[in-house]
C-alpha positions as protocol buffer text, in pm:
chain_id: "A"
residue {
  index: 1
  type: ALA
  ca { x: 4 y: 7 z: 5 }
}
residue {
  index: 2
  type: SER
  ca { x: 282 y: 227 z: 54 }
}
residue {
  index: 3
  type: GLY
  ca { x: 512 y: 148 z: -246 }
}
residue {
  index: 4
  type: ILE
  ca { x: 785 y: 22 z: -89 }
}
residue {
  index: 5
  type: ALA
  ca { x: 958 y: -186 z: -313 }
}
residue {
  index: 6
  type: ASP
  ca { x: 1233 y: -327 z: -127 }
}
residue {
  index: 7
  type: ASN
  ca { x: 1251 y: -700 z: -204 }
}
residue {
  index: 8
  type: LEU
  ca { x: 1191 y: -902 z: -481 }
}
residue {
  index: 9
  type: LEU
  ca { x: 780 y: -977 z: -424 }
}
residue {
  index: 10
  type: LEU
  ca { x: 695 y: -645 z: -382 }
}
residue {
  index: 11
  type: THR
  ca { x: 901 y: -490 z: -678 }
}
residue {
  index: 12
  type: THR
  ca { x: 725 y: -776 z: -877 }
}
residue {
  index: 13
  type: TYR
  ca { x: 398 y: -662 z: -730 }
}
residue {
  index: 14
  type: LEU
  ca { x: 470 y: -282 z: -855 }
}
residue {
  index: 15
  type: SER
  ca { x: 529 y: -400 z: -1199 }
}
residue {
  index: 16
  type: ALA
  ca { x: 227 y: -606 z: -1205 }
}
residue {
  index: 17
  type: ARG
  ca { x: -36 y: -506 z: -1479 }
}
residue {
  index: 18
  type: CYS
  ca { x: -215 y: -874 z: -1395 }
}
residue {
  index: 19
  type: PRO
  ca { x: -469 y: -896 z: -1151 }
}
residue {
  index: 20
  type: VAL
  ca { x: -317 y: -925 z: -798 }
}
residue {
  index: 21
  type: ALA
  ca { x: -492 y: -1076 z: -492 }
}
residue {
  index: 22
  type: VAL
  ca { x: -354 y: -1066 z: -146 }
}
residue {
  index: 23
  type: ALA
  ca { x: -457 y: -1306 z: 123 }
}
residue {
  index: 24
  type: PRO
  ca { x: -379 y: -1146 z: 437 }
}
residue {
  index: 25
  type: ALA
  ca { x: -287 y: -1348 z: 770 }
}
residue {
  index: 26
  type: MET
  ca { x: -192 y: -1205 z: 1120 }
}
residue {
  index: 27
  type: ASP
  ca { x: -294 y: -1213 z: 1488 }
}
residue {
  index: 28
  type: LEU
  ca { x: -648 y: -1058 z: 1549 }
}
residue {
  index: 29
  type: ASP
  ca { x: -529 y: -713 z: 1676 }
}
residue {
  index: 30
  type: MET
  ca { x: -267 y: -655 z: 1435 }
}
residue {
  index: 31
  type: TYR
  ca { x: -574 y: -712 z: 1155 }
}
residue {
  index: 32
  type: ALA
  ca { x: -832 y: -499 z: 1311 }
}
residue {
  index: 33
  type: HIS
  ca { x: -592 y: -237 z: 1379 }
}
residue {
  index: 34
  type: GLU
  ca { x: -685 y: 83 z: 1176 }
}
residue {
  index: 35
  type: ALA
  ca { x: -324 y: 97 z: 991 }
}
residue {
  index: 36
  type: THR
  ca { x: -415 y: -263 z: 863 }
}
residue {
  index: 37
  type: GLN
  ca { x: -765 y: -195 z: 773 }
}
residue {
  index: 38
  type: GLN
  ca { x: -672 y: 138 z: 588 }
}
residue {
  index: 39
  type: ASN
  ca { x: -400 y: -6 z: 387 }
}
residue {
  index: 40
  type: LEU
  ca { x: -667 y: -300 z: 289 }
}
residue {
  index: 41
  type: ARG
  ca { x: -899 y: -30 z: 178 }
}
residue {
  index: 42
  type: THR
  ca { x: -624 y: 135 z: -33 }
}
residue {
  index: 43
  type: LEU
  ca { x: -524 y: -161 z: -189 }
}
residue {
  index: 44
  type: ALA
  ca { x: -897 y: -226 z: -284 }
}
residue {
  index: 45
  type: ARG
  ca { x: -954 y: 72 z: -422 }
}
residue {
  index: 46
  type: ARG
  ca { x: -646 y: 28 z: -652 }
}
residue {
  index: 47
  type: GLY
  ca { x: -820 y: -272 z: -784 }
}
residue {
  index: 48
  type: VAL
  ca { x: -604 y: -515 z: -588 }
}
residue {
  index: 49
  type: HIS
  ca { x: -829 y: -833 z: -487 }
}
residue {
  index: 50
  type: ILE
  ca { x: -870 y: -945 z: -102 }
}
residue {
  index: 51
  type: VAL
  ca { x: -903 y: -1283 z: 1 }
}
residue {
  index: 52
  type: GLU
  ca { x: -1047 y: -1234 z: 358 }
}
residue {
  index: 53
  type: PRO
  ca { x: -905 y: -1415 z: 650 }
}
residue {
  index: 54
  type: GLY
  ca { x: -1100 y: -1667 z: 844 }
}
residue {
  index: 55
  type: GLU
  ca { x: -1173 y: -1710 z: 1151 }
}
residue {
  index: 56
  type: GLY
  ca { x: -1043 y: -1973 z: 1453 }
}
residue {
  index: 57
  type: GLU
  ca { x: -790 y: -2039 z: 1649 }
}
residue {
  index: 58
  type: LEU
  ca { x: -440 y: -1816 z: 1542 }
}
residue {
  index: 59
  type: ALA
  ca { x: -66 y: -1890 z: 1645 }
}
residue {
  index: 60
  type: SER
  ca { x: -100 y: -1667 z: 2002 }
}
residue {
  index: 61
  type: GLY
  ca { x: -366 y: -1925 z: 2087 }
}
residue {
  index: 62
  type: LEU
  ca { x: -632 y: -1653 z: 2051 }
}
residue {
  index: 63
  type: GLN
  ca { x: -960 y: -1708 z: 1862 }
}
residue {
  index: 64
  type: GLY
  ca { x: -1082 y: -1439 z: 1590 }
}
residue {
  index: 65
  type: LYS
  ca { x: -1023 y: -1320 z: 1233 }
}
residue {
  index: 66
  type: GLY
  ca { x: -681 y: -1331 z: 1081 }
}
residue {
  index: 67
  type: ARG
  ca { x: -625 y: -1700 z: 1023 }
}
residue {
  index: 68
  type: MET
  ca { x: -500 y: -1739 z: 670 }
}
residue {
  index: 69
  type: ALA
  ca { x: -766 y: -1849 z: 408 }
}
residue {
  index: 70
  type: GLU
  ca { x: -748 y: -2251 z: 351 }
}
residue {
  index: 71
  type: PRO
  ca { x: -531 y: -2286 z: 55 }
}
residue {
  index: 72
  type: ASP
  ca { x: -788 y: -2457 z: -128 }
}
residue {
  index: 73
  type: ALA
  ca { x: -1017 y: -2121 z: -93 }
}
residue {
  index: 74
  type: ILE
  ca { x: -734 y: -1910 z: -205 }
}
residue {
  index: 75
  type: ALA
  ca { x: -654 y: -2120 z: -532 }
}
residue {
  index: 76
  type: ALA
  ca { x: -1036 y: -2144 z: -589 }
}
residue {
  index: 77
  type: PHE
  ca { x: -1031 y: -1750 z: -566 }
}
residue {
  index: 78
  type: VAL
  ca { x: -730 y: -1707 z: -768 }
}
residue {
  index: 79
  type: GLY
  ca { x: -869 y: -1946 z: -1038 }
}
residue {
  index: 80
  type: GLY
  ca { x: -1165 y: -1740 z: -1043 }
}
residue {
  index: 81
  type: LEU
  ca { x: -958 y: -1412 z: -1134 }
}
residue {
  index: 82
  type: LEU
  ca { x: -822 y: -1604 z: -1379 }
}
residue {
  index: 83
  type: ARG
  ca { x: -1127 y: -1710 z: -1565 }
}
residue {
  index: 84
  type: GLU
  ca { x: -1252 y: -1364 z: -1560 }
}
residue {
  index: 85
  type: LYS
  ca { x: -1307 y: -1336 z: -1931 }
}
residue {
  index: 86
  type: LYS
  ca { x: -1483 y: -1632 z: -2001 }
}
residue {
  index: 87
  type: LYS
  ca { x: -1812 y: -1480 z: -1781 }
}
residue {
  index: 88
  type: SER
  ca { x: -2038 y: -1552 z: -2063 }
}
residue {
  index: 89
  type: LEU
  ca { x: -2292 y: -1750 z: -1865 }
}
residue {
  index: 90
  type: ALA
  ca { x: -2368 y: -1459 z: -1610 }
}
residue {
  index: 91
  type: GLY
  ca { x: -2714 y: -1446 z: -1506 }
}
residue {
  index: 92
  type: LYS
  ca { x: -2756 y: -1788 z: -1624 }
}
residue {
  index: 93
  type: ARG
  ca { x: -2906 y: -2052 z: -1341 }
}
residue {
  index: 94
  type: LEU
  ca { x: -2760 y: -2410 z: -1437 }
}
residue {
  index: 95
  type: ILE
  ca { x: -2815 y: -2712 z: -1266 }
}
residue {
  index: 96
  type: VAL
  ca { x: -2574 y: -2989 z: -1229 }
}
residue {
  index: 97
  type: THR
  ca { x: -2612 y: -3364 z: -1066 }
}
residue {
  index: 98
  type: ALA
  ca { x: -2318 y: -3514 z: -928 }
}
residue {
  index: 99
  type: GLY
  ca { x: -2195 y: -3835 z: -704 }
}
residue {
  index: 100
  type: ALA
  ca { x: -2349 y: -4148 z: -634 }
}
residue {
  index: 101
  type: THR
  ca { x: -2710 y: -4232 z: -496 }
}
residue {
  index: 102
  type: ILE
  ca { x: -2746 y: -4456 z: -214 }
}
residue {
  index: 103
  type: GLU
  ca { x: -3048 y: -4682 z: -171 }
}
residue {
  index: 104
  type: ALA
  ca { x: -3099 y: -4808 z: 171 }
}
residue {
  index: 105
  type: ILE
  ca { x: -3193 y: -5158 z: 288 }
}
residue {
  index: 106
  type: ASP
  ca { x: -3209 y: -5153 z: 655 }
}
residue {
  index: 107
  type: PRO
  ca { x: -3015 y: -4913 z: 874 }
}
residue {
  index: 108
  type: VAL
  ca { x: -2666 y: -5092 z: 821 }
}
residue {
  index: 109
  type: ARG
  ca { x: -2662 y: -5179 z: 426 }
}
residue {
  index: 110
  type: PHE
  ca { x: -2716 y: -5005 z: 112 }
}
residue {
  index: 111
  type: ILE
  ca { x: -2682 y: -5031 z: -285 }
}
residue {
  index: 112
  type: SER
  ca { x: -2509 y: -4793 z: -468 }
}
residue {
  index: 113
  type: ASN
  ca { x: -2177 y: -4741 z: -724 }
}
residue {
  index: 114
  type: HIS
  ca { x: -1824 y: -4615 z: -728 }
}
residue {
  index: 115
  type: SER
  ca { x: -1882 y: -4285 z: -874 }
}
residue {
  index: 116
  type: SER
  ca { x: -1701 y: -4000 z: -679 }
}
residue {
  index: 117
  type: GLY
  ca { x: -1852 y: -3699 z: -792 }
}
residue {
  index: 118
  type: LYS
  ca { x: -1535 y: -3583 z: -926 }
}
residue {
  index: 119
  type: MET
  ca { x: -1637 y: -3509 z: -1316 }
}
residue {
  index: 120
  type: GLY
  ca { x: -1959 y: -3336 z: -1167 }
}
residue {
  index: 121
  type: TYR
  ca { x: -1805 y: -3116 z: -933 }
}
residue {
  index: 122
  type: ALA
  ca { x: -1546 y: -2999 z: -1190 }
}
residue {
  index: 123
  type: ILE
  ca { x: -1855 y: -2910 z: -1422 }
}
residue {
  index: 124
  type: ALA
  ca { x: -2059 y: -2738 z: -1115 }
}
residue {
  index: 125
  type: GLY
  ca { x: -1691 y: -2535 z: -1054 }
}
residue {
  index: 126
  type: GLU
  ca { x: -1621 y: -2444 z: -1449 }
}
residue {
  index: 127
  type: LEU
  ca { x: -1978 y: -2284 z: -1452 }
}
residue {
  index: 128
  type: ALA
  ca { x: -1964 y: -2066 z: -1137 }
}
residue {
  index: 129
  type: ASP
  ca { x: -1593 y: -1989 z: -1273 }
}
residue {
  index: 130
  type: ARG
  ca { x: -1783 y: -1872 z: -1610 }
}
residue {
  index: 131
  type: GLY
  ca { x: -2045 y: -1642 z: -1440 }
}
residue {
  index: 132
  type: ALA
  ca { x: -2346 y: -1895 z: -1372 }
}
residue {
  index: 133
  type: CYS
  ca { x: -2573 y: -1949 z: -1088 }
}
residue {
  index: 134
  type: VAL
  ca { x: -2508 y: -2310 z: -1021 }
}
residue {
  index: 135
  type: THR
  ca { x: -2705 y: -2543 z: -817 }
}
residue {
  index: 136
  type: LEU
  ca { x: -2544 y: -2855 z: -734 }
}
residue {
  index: 137
  type: VAL
  ca { x: -2748 y: -3151 z: -624 }
}
residue {
  index: 138
  type: THR
  ca { x: -2525 y: -3402 z: -507 }
}
residue {
  index: 139
  type: GLY
  ca { x: -2490 y: -3767 z: -369 }
}
residue {
  index: 140
  type: ARG
  ca { x: -2293 y: -3854 z: -55 }
}
residue {
  index: 141
  type: THR
  ca { x: -1898 y: -3754 z: -145 }
}
residue {
  index: 142
  type: GLU
  ca { x: -1594 y: -3611 z: 57 }
}
residue {
  index: 143
  type: LEU
  ca { x: -1566 y: -3361 z: -245 }
}
residue {
  index: 144
  type: PRO
  ca { x: -1564 y: -2978 z: -100 }
}
residue {
  index: 145
  type: THR
  ca { x: -1806 y: -2777 z: -275 }
}
residue {
  index: 146
  type: PRO
  ca { x: -1703 y: -2551 z: -578 }
}
residue {
  index: 147
  type: ALA
  ca { x: -1663 y: -2217 z: -494 }
}
residue {
  index: 148
  type: GLY
  ca { x: -1972 y: -1960 z: -577 }
}
residue {
  index: 149
  type: VAL
  ca { x: -2197 y: -2281 z: -577 }
}
residue {
  index: 150
  type: GLU
  ca { x: -2509 y: -2348 z: -420 }
}
residue {
  index: 151
  type: ARG
  ca { x: -2499 y: -2718 z: -296 }
}
residue {
  index: 152
  type: VAL
  ca { x: -2819 y: -2938 z: -226 }
}
residue {
  index: 153
  type: ASP
  ca { x: -2703 y: -3274 z: -68 }
}
residue {
  index: 154
  type: VAL
  ca { x: -2942 y: -3619 z: -120 }
}
residue {
  index: 155
  type: LEU
  ca { x: -2901 y: -3943 z: -57 }
}
residue {
  index: 156
  type: SER
  ca { x: -3157 y: -4181 z: -275 }
}
residue {
  index: 157
  type: ALA
  ca { x: -3209 y: -4151 z: -621 }
}
residue {
  index: 158
  type: ALA
  ca { x: -3584 y: -4036 z: -518 }
}
residue {
  index: 159
  type: GLU
  ca { x: -3442 y: -3740 z: -312 }
}
residue {
  index: 160
  type: MET
  ca { x: -3217 y: -3653 z: -627 }
}
residue {
  index: 161
  type: TYR
  ca { x: -3533 y: -3696 z: -865 }
}
residue {
  index: 162
  type: ASP
  ca { x: -3756 y: -3428 z: -631 }
}
residue {
  index: 163
  type: ALA
  ca { x: -3465 y: -3189 z: -589 }
}
residue {
  index: 164
  type: ALA
  ca { x: -3340 y: -3187 z: -961 }
}
residue {
  index: 165
  type: VAL
  ca { x: -3719 y: -3181 z: -1090 }
}
residue {
  index: 166
  type: ARG
  ca { x: -3757 y: -2920 z: -865 }
}
residue {
  index: 167
  type: ALA
  ca { x: -3462 y: -2675 z: -970 }
}
residue {
  index: 168
  type: PHE
  ca { x: -3489 y: -2751 z: -1307 }
}
residue {
  index: 169
  type: GLU
  ca { x: -3813 y: -2567 z: -1385 }
}
residue {
  index: 170
  type: GLY
  ca { x: -3664 y: -2247 z: -1326 }
}
residue {
  index: 171
  type: SER
  ca { x: -3338 y: -2306 z: -1485 }
}
residue {
  index: 172
  type: ASP
  ca { x: -3161 y: -2237 z: -1801 }
}
residue {
  index: 173
  type: GLY
  ca { x: -3003 y: -2586 z: -1852 }
}
residue {
  index: 174
  type: ALA
  ca { x: -2860 y: -2874 z: -1653 }
}
residue {
  index: 175
  type: VAL
  ca { x: -2565 y: -3120 z: -1697 }
}
residue {
  index: 176
  type: MET
  ca { x: -2696 y: -3420 z: -1537 }
}
residue {
  index: 177
  type: CYS
  ca { x: -2390 y: -3609 z: -1414 }
}
residue {
  index: 178
  type: ALA
  ca { x: -2494 y: -3798 z: -1124 }
}
residue {
  index: 179
  type: ALA
  ca { x: -2482 y: -4214 z: -1127 }
}
residue {
  index: 180
  type: VAL
  ca { x: -2819 y: -4246 z: -997 }
}
residue {
  index: 181
  type: ALA
  ca { x: -2921 y: -4574 z: -865 }
}
residue {
  index: 182
  type: ASP
  ca { x: -3116 y: -4787 z: -1135 }
}
residue {
  index: 183
  type: TYR
  ca { x: -3297 y: -5011 z: -882 }
}
residue {
  index: 184
  type: THR
  ca { x: -3396 y: -4965 z: -494 }
}
residue {
  index: 185
  type: PRO
  ca { x: -3503 y: -5226 z: -237 }
}
residue {
  index: 186
  type: ALA
  ca { x: -3868 y: -5278 z: -282 }
}
residue {
  index: 187
  type: ASP
  ca { x: -3905 y: -5274 z: 109 }
}
residue {
  index: 188
  type: TYR
  ca { x: -3688 y: -5090 z: 367 }
}
residue {
  index: 189
  type: HIS
  ca { x: -3627 y: -5290 z: 691 }
}
residue {
  index: 190
  type: ASP
  ca { x: -3637 y: -5102 z: 1003 }
}
residue {
  index: 191
  type: ASP
  ca { x: -3394 y: -5316 z: 1177 }
}
residue {
  index: 192
  type: LYS
  ca { x: -3091 y: -5505 z: 1049 }
}
residue {
  index: 193
  type: VAL
  ca { x: -3191 y: -5820 z: 829 }
}
residue {
  index: 194
  type: LYS
  ca { x: -3029 y: -6131 z: 1047 }
}
residue {
  index: 195
  type: LYS
  ca { x: -2783 y: -6340 z: 864 }
}
residue {
  index: 196
  type: LYS
  ca { x: -2940 y: -6670 z: 831 }
}
residue {
  index: 197
  type: ASP
  ca { x: -2839 y: -7027 z: 670 }
}
residue {
  index: 198
  type: GLY
  ca { x: -2892 y: -7021 z: 250 }
}
residue {
  index: 199
  type: ASP
  ca { x: -2926 y: -6757 z: -2 }
}
residue {
  index: 200
  type: LEU
  ca { x: -3124 y: -6432 z: 70 }
}
residue {
  index: 201
  type: SER
  ca { x: -3317 y: -6234 z: -213 }
}
residue {
  index: 202
  type: ILE
  ca { x: -3383 y: -5867 z: -201 }
}
residue {
  index: 203
  type: PRO
  ca { x: -3656 y: -5733 z: -402 }
}
residue {
  index: 204
  type: VAL
  ca { x: -3610 y: -5424 z: -576 }
}
residue {
  index: 205
  type: GLU
  ca { x: -3795 y: -5172 z: -791 }
}
residue {
  index: 206
  type: ARG
  ca { x: -3708 y: -4878 z: -1047 }
}
residue {
  index: 207
  type: THR
  ca { x: -3600 y: -4549 z: -939 }
}
residue {
  index: 208
  type: PRO
  ca { x: -3750 y: -4244 z: -1098 }
}
residue {
  index: 209
  type: ASP
  ca { x: -3611 y: -4144 z: -1384 }
}
residue {
  index: 210
  type: ILE
  ca { x: -3507 y: -3801 z: -1362 }
}
residue {
  index: 211
  type: LEU
  ca { x: -3393 y: -3756 z: -1763 }
}
residue {
  index: 212
  type: GLY
  ca { x: -3703 y: -3932 z: -1848 }
}
residue {
  index: 213
  type: THR
  ca { x: -3928 y: -3677 z: -1672 }
}
residue {
  index: 214
  type: ILE
  ca { x: -3745 y: -3356 z: -1756 }
}
residue {
  index: 215
  type: GLY
  ca { x: -3648 y: -3421 z: -2102 }
}
residue {
  index: 216
  type: PRO
  ca { x: -4000 y: -3430 z: -2234 }
}
residue {
  index: 217
  type: GLN
  ca { x: -4073 y: -3109 z: -2051 }
}
residue {
  index: 218
  type: LYS
  ca { x: -3820 y: -2877 z: -2118 }
}
residue {
  index: 219
  type: THR
  ca { x: -3863 y: -2570 z: -2331 }
}
residue {
  index: 220
  type: HIS
  ca { x: -3606 y: -2347 z: -2370 }
}
residue {
  index: 221
  type: GLN
  ca { x: -3350 y: -2533 z: -2146 }
}
residue {
  index: 222
  type: PHE
  ca { x: -3047 y: -2706 z: -2261 }
}
residue {
  index: 223
  type: LEU
  ca { x: -3014 y: -3058 z: -2118 }
}
residue {
  index: 224
  type: CYS
  ca { x: -2701 y: -3257 z: -2115 }
}
residue {
  index: 225
  type: GLY
  ca { x: -2692 y: -3574 z: -1983 }
}
residue {
  index: 226
  type: PHE
  ca { x: -2384 y: -3791 z: -1918 }
}
residue {
  index: 227
  type: SER
  ca { x: -2365 y: -4206 z: -1975 }
}
residue {
  index: 228
  type: MET
  ca { x: -2116 y: -4459 z: -1864 }
}
residue {
  index: 229
  type: GLU
  ca { x: -2110 y: -4785 z: -2079 }
}
residue {
  index: 230
  type: THR
  ca { x: -1878 y: -5080 z: -2108 }
}
residue {
  index: 231
  type: LYS
  ca { x: -1998 y: -5205 z: -2423 }
}
residue {
  index: 232
  type: ASP
  ca { x: -2154 y: -5066 z: -2755 }
}
residue {
  index: 233
  type: LEU
  ca { x: -2094 y: -4699 z: -2577 }
}
residue {
  index: 234
  type: VAL
  ca { x: -2188 y: -4497 z: -2906 }
}
residue {
  index: 235
  type: GLU
  ca { x: -2499 y: -4716 z: -3010 }
}
residue {
  index: 236
  type: ASN
  ca { x: -2639 y: -4738 z: -2639 }
}
residue {
  index: 237
  type: SER
  ca { x: -2576 y: -4347 z: -2560 }
}
residue {
  index: 238
  type: SER
  ca { x: -2705 y: -4241 z: -2898 }
}
residue {
  index: 239
  type: ALA
  ca { x: -3039 y: -4416 z: -2820 }
}
residue {
  index: 240
  type: LYS
  ca { x: -3048 y: -4181 z: -2442 }
}
residue {
  index: 241
  type: LEU
  ca { x: -3041 y: -3884 z: -2707 }
}
residue {
  index: 242
  type: ALA
  ca { x: -3411 y: -3937 z: -2864 }
}
residue {
  index: 243
  type: LYS
  ca { x: -3558 y: -4123 z: -2617 }
}
residue {
  index: 244
  type: LYS
  ca { x: -3537 y: -3891 z: -2331 }
}
residue {
  index: 245
  type: ASN
  ca { x: -3489 y: -3546 z: -2608 }
}
residue {
  index: 246
  type: LEU
  ca { x: -3175 y: -3466 z: -2474 }
}
residue {
  index: 247
  type: ASP
  ca { x: -2928 y: -3224 z: -2666 }
}
residue {
  index: 248
  type: MET
  ca { x: -2634 y: -3368 z: -2590 }
}
residue {
  index: 249
  type: VAL
  ca { x: -2505 y: -3661 z: -2409 }
}
residue {
  index: 250
  type: VAL
  ca { x: -2116 y: -3716 z: -2262 }
}
residue {
  index: 251
  type: ALA
  ca { x: -2052 y: -4089 z: -2293 }
}
residue {
  index: 252
  type: ASN
  ca { x: -1733 y: -4260 z: -2166 }
}
residue {
  index: 253
  type: ASN
  ca { x: -1650 y: -4630 z: -2159 }
}
residue {
  index: 254
  type: LEU
  ca { x: -1567 y: -4752 z: -1782 }
}
residue {
  index: 255
  type: LYS
  ca { x: -1285 y: -5006 z: -1920 }
}
residue {
  index: 256
  type: GLY
  ca { x: -1095 y: -4696 z: -2100 }
}
residue {
  index: 257
  type: ALA
  ca { x: -756 y: -4653 z: -1971 }
}
residue {
  index: 258
  type: GLY
  ca { x: -778 y: -4331 z: -1749 }
}
residue {
  index: 259
  type: ALA
  ca { x: -1182 y: -4297 z: -1746 }
}
residue {
  index: 260
  type: GLY
  ca { x: -1420 y: -4397 z: -1499 }
}
residue {
  index: 261
  type: PHE
  ca { x: -1475 y: -4362 z: -1120 }
}
residue {
  index: 262
  type: GLY
  ca { x: -1237 y: -4232 z: -865 }
}
residue {
  index: 263
  type: VAL
  ca { x: -955 y: -4099 z: -1124 }
}
residue {
  index: 264
  type: ASP
  ca { x: -872 y: -3734 z: -1168 }
}
residue {
  index: 265
  type: THR
  ca { x: -878 y: -3801 z: -1587 }
}
residue {
  index: 266
  type: ASN
  ca { x: -1143 y: -3923 z: -1817 }
}
residue {
  index: 267
  type: VAL
  ca { x: -1197 y: -3970 z: -2154 }
}
residue {
  index: 268
  type: VAL
  ca { x: -1547 y: -3912 z: -2322 }
}
residue {
  index: 269
  type: THR
  ca { x: -1738 y: -3908 z: -2643 }
}
residue {
  index: 270
  type: PHE
  ca { x: -1977 y: -3578 z: -2702 }
}
residue {
  index: 271
  type: ILE
  ca { x: -2284 y: -3731 z: -2861 }
}
residue {
  index: 272
  type: THR
  ca { x: -2538 y: -3487 z: -3035 }
}
residue {
  index: 273
  type: PRO
  ca { x: -2742 y: -3471 z: -3294 }
}
residue {
  index: 274
  type: ASP
  ca { x: -2502 y: -3360 z: -3525 }
}
residue {
  index: 275
  type: GLY
  ca { x: -2299 y: -3702 z: -3481 }
}
residue {
  index: 276
  type: THR
  ca { x: -1990 y: -3794 z: -3237 }
}
residue {
  index: 277
  type: ARG
  ca { x: -1678 y: -3625 z: -3099 }
}
residue {
  index: 278
  type: GLU
  ca { x: -1401 y: -3836 z: -2908 }
}
residue {
  index: 279
  type: LEU
  ca { x: -1150 y: -3625 z: -2679 }
}
residue {
  index: 280
  type: PRO
  ca { x: -851 y: -3765 z: -2599 }
}
residue {
  index: 281
  type: LEU
  ca { x: -744 y: -3811 z: -2221 }
}
residue {
  index: 282
  type: MET
  ca { x: -786 y: -3491 z: -2038 }
}
residue {
  index: 283
  type: SER
  ca { x: -812 y: -3370 z: -1700 }
}
residue {
  index: 284
  type: LYS
  ca { x: -1182 y: -3385 z: -1549 }
}
residue {
  index: 285
  type: ALA
  ca { x: -1122 y: -3037 z: -1514 }
}
residue {
  index: 286
  type: ASP
  ca { x: -1023 y: -2984 z: -1889 }
}
residue {
  index: 287
  type: VAL
  ca { x: -1308 y: -3205 z: -2000 }
}
residue {
  index: 288
  type: ALA
  ca { x: -1539 y: -2945 z: -1800 }
}
residue {
  index: 289
  type: ASP
  ca { x: -1381 y: -2686 z: -1974 }
}
residue {
  index: 290
  type: ALA
  ca { x: -1441 y: -2873 z: -2316 }
}
residue {
  index: 291
  type: ILE
  ca { x: -1833 y: -2960 z: -2226 }
}
residue {
  index: 292
  type: LEU
  ca { x: -1937 y: -2602 z: -2162 }
}
residue {
  index: 293
  type: ASP
  ca { x: -1748 y: -2483 z: -2485 }
}
residue {
  index: 294
  type: GLU
  ca { x: -1947 y: -2745 z: -2666 }
}
residue {
  index: 295
  type: ILE
  ca { x: -2252 y: -2646 z: -2476 }
}
residue {
  index: 296
  type: LEU
  ca { x: -2232 y: -2259 z: -2569 }
}
residue {
  index: 297
  type: LYS
  ca { x: -2121 y: -2339 z: -2913 }
}
residue {
  index: 298
  type: ARG
  ca { x: -2459 y: -2533 z: -2966 }
}
residue {
  index: 299
  type: ARG
  ca { x: -2690 y: -2316 z: -2755 }
}
residue {
  index: 300
  type: SER
  ca { x: -2666 y: -1946 z: -2656 }
}
residue {
  index: 301
  type: LEU
  ca { x: -2782 y: -2010 z: -2302 }
}
């Protein structure tokens, strides 16, 4: 704030023409001091972006504001600055579903799948970076909520159906990436099902079809679905395009190297009414970027 350039960092700052962010961290009395606050206001007036410190236990043992923002939060903040030029979705409301659903058998056991939610969370984060108002309907996952995203936690396919259908009505589009269970136990047992001699059969019934419901009902919205297959990828995924009235399907083969559950990369094929386009092995963040570029190329949301 004072223009002192007696080290490499401050000399670089005074020469910088790019966006600049600072993440102040100090003891609570130092942070609250008028000199510190005045300097922060000065920097803000000059266009410097301030990453607010957190509240909690400080190095001195005191409790209060001044704790350095978490590295993930700082990285997300800076990432948003780097993407400022891509605010092409400002004012638009988009829905993303992500993660696996859980279909309870009893208080102990459930039916689910291996989805980590990484692909859907990458898409939600990229949408927010482009200025969209994002509602992320998510199954259980250990992932942190992407910066600027409204998160709605659900467990079962029925809960995801209710949340997604409700949110879709007032949206401009949706990317349905969640691994939703196709079947759920027909009966829930209030007590743990005890082990007995012999085999056990659990009757199951179909879960509500989210895409099958909102696809035929969509008006102006762009609707992108996901498809995971182990064989006949294009044939099986293309069938969903017409059957569920989708604008686009993102398909990947679980058996492909670098694709599938839990990893940070993916290999996908875009399926649209115009044909198919296979992308090379990419990070899921780059796949999310490519998906949104494709959507915007096809529809001005």
